[in-house]
Amino acid sequence: MADKKAQLIIEGSAPVELPVLTGTVGPDVIDVRSLTATGRFTFDPGFMSTASCESKITYIDGDKGVLLHRGYPIEQLAEHSDYLETCYLLLNGELPNQEEKARFVSTIKNHTMVHEQLKSFFNGFRRDAHPMAIMCGVVGALSAFYHDSLDINNPRHREVSAMRLIAKMPTIAAMTYKYSMGQPMMYPRNDLNYAENFLHMMFNTPAEIKPISPVLAKAMDKIFILHADHEQNASTSTVRLAGSSGANPFACIAAGIAALWGPAHGGANEAVLNMLDEIGSVENIDKFVAKAKDKNDPFKLMGFGHRVYKNFDPRAKVMKQTCDEVLAELGINDPQLELAMKLEEIARNDPYFKERNLYPNVDFYSGIILKAIGIPTSMFTVIFALARTVGWISHWKEMLSGPYKIGRPRQLYTGHPQRDLPADRD
Ligand code: SDX
């Protein structure tokens, strides 16, 4: 609501009064929508101080390291909920009762298979194609199969598309991995829960169906929860922007997958493991920390820093704890974990990182757990995309459930003013 006002004084012009809107928690926002009437725009590359929308889904307090999904702290959801219950919460705003949960789980289970013809899409890719390249292509292609749920103005179609995407992402992710391995793709099984089913499709073969470790399934489910949603991050903003043009949900999610792929965003988990490989040993840490601080060197410490968190990313804390549990349970002594912990210690005590409030983020430890589960590094961002699909589609639904306009930013033009072609042209 707008009970406060801001006044903009521009030299030579009458003051402009702008409403100040207050949310439930978090910073007030200055409503600049009327600014166009003054013939001016705001200027904010990278949206460092821009709220792009109103939302009720997720709240982040970057200074306190707080992350709430529909008001519930991520630590509580990671410890006491499961991924599908968290999906229900993000999509519907409240936790499901027993009957609602059972119906939701059953609906997801009955949408996990993909159209048999979708397999042929994989054959067009090289076996060594990056899995994210395949995910972008195959998820975008889903709109070619589900014409019965593409009317974005139909709430029922929006609901069906959301269920289909949440249900099919693990199947498509596992198909991507199997394709890269040259192994037969595994069908989903309805007798397994969401995380077990994913690990079954990833690591079982028609020749041998091994039971899924409950420890690994629980860790996988927790990783899905920790990646489910995160307010208006780059990929979620991409999904909202694509959705604002009326694009179908599968195309919007494919756009989100593409945006997530970048190493500054979801691609960081893969980049962390590659960075730890490159650092190699504790002796080399100082050299790489120096590179990260050198403004002439594009190298950044992967898994460190965040646009919003200027304190610990609460997800990183849970991830680190899960890392310890999984490695202990599996009896794995991963030297990369030791290296990562030493790197965190050195960086966190370095004035450059302290002055800039650079802390480990969600991607810093996730790769070490994924590696322990047996997931190859190239699949790490695919896992992130799988888990984030519910966040993307929740924001997409929230935007379409009320009045919205196509996202169309303006610019500060600093190019040539109008000029004519040379007169001597024929
Ligand atoms: C995710 O937005 C989300 O919510 C994303 C995410 C989600 O769940 O959707 O949380 C998932 O993307 C996590 C972030 C994963 N990315 C990385 O780990 C890549 C490494 N991190 C950096 O690229 C960077 O920290 C960003 C991209 C994450 C944030 O960049 P910002 O907000 O634009 O911050 P910045 O680049 O302006 O940094 C401020 C300063 C700069 O130095 P100065 O110009 O002030 O001297 O800190 C420096 C930066 O150079 N800095 C780093 C650094 N991160 C920031 N220096 C070295 N190493 C780093 N990692």
mmCIF file of C-alpha atoms in Angstrom, residues 35 101 158 273 348 406:
data_model
loop_
_atom_site.group_PDB
_atom_site.id
_atom_site.type_symbol
_atom_site.label_atom_id
_atom_site.label_comp_id
_atom_site.label_asym_id
_atom_site.label_seq_id
_atom_site.Cartn_x
_atom_site.Cartn_y
_atom_site.Cartn_z
ATOM 1 C CA LEU A 35 7.601 9.022 -14.239
ATOM 2 C CA LYS A 101 -0.370 -33.864 -0.472
ATOM 3 C CA ARG A 158 -1.628 -23.282 -16.319
ATOM 4 C CA LEU A 273 34.245 -28.002 -9.110
ATOM 5 C CA ARG A 348 36.492 -15.172 4.558
ATOM 6 C CA ILE A 406 4.518 -7.081 -21.426
#
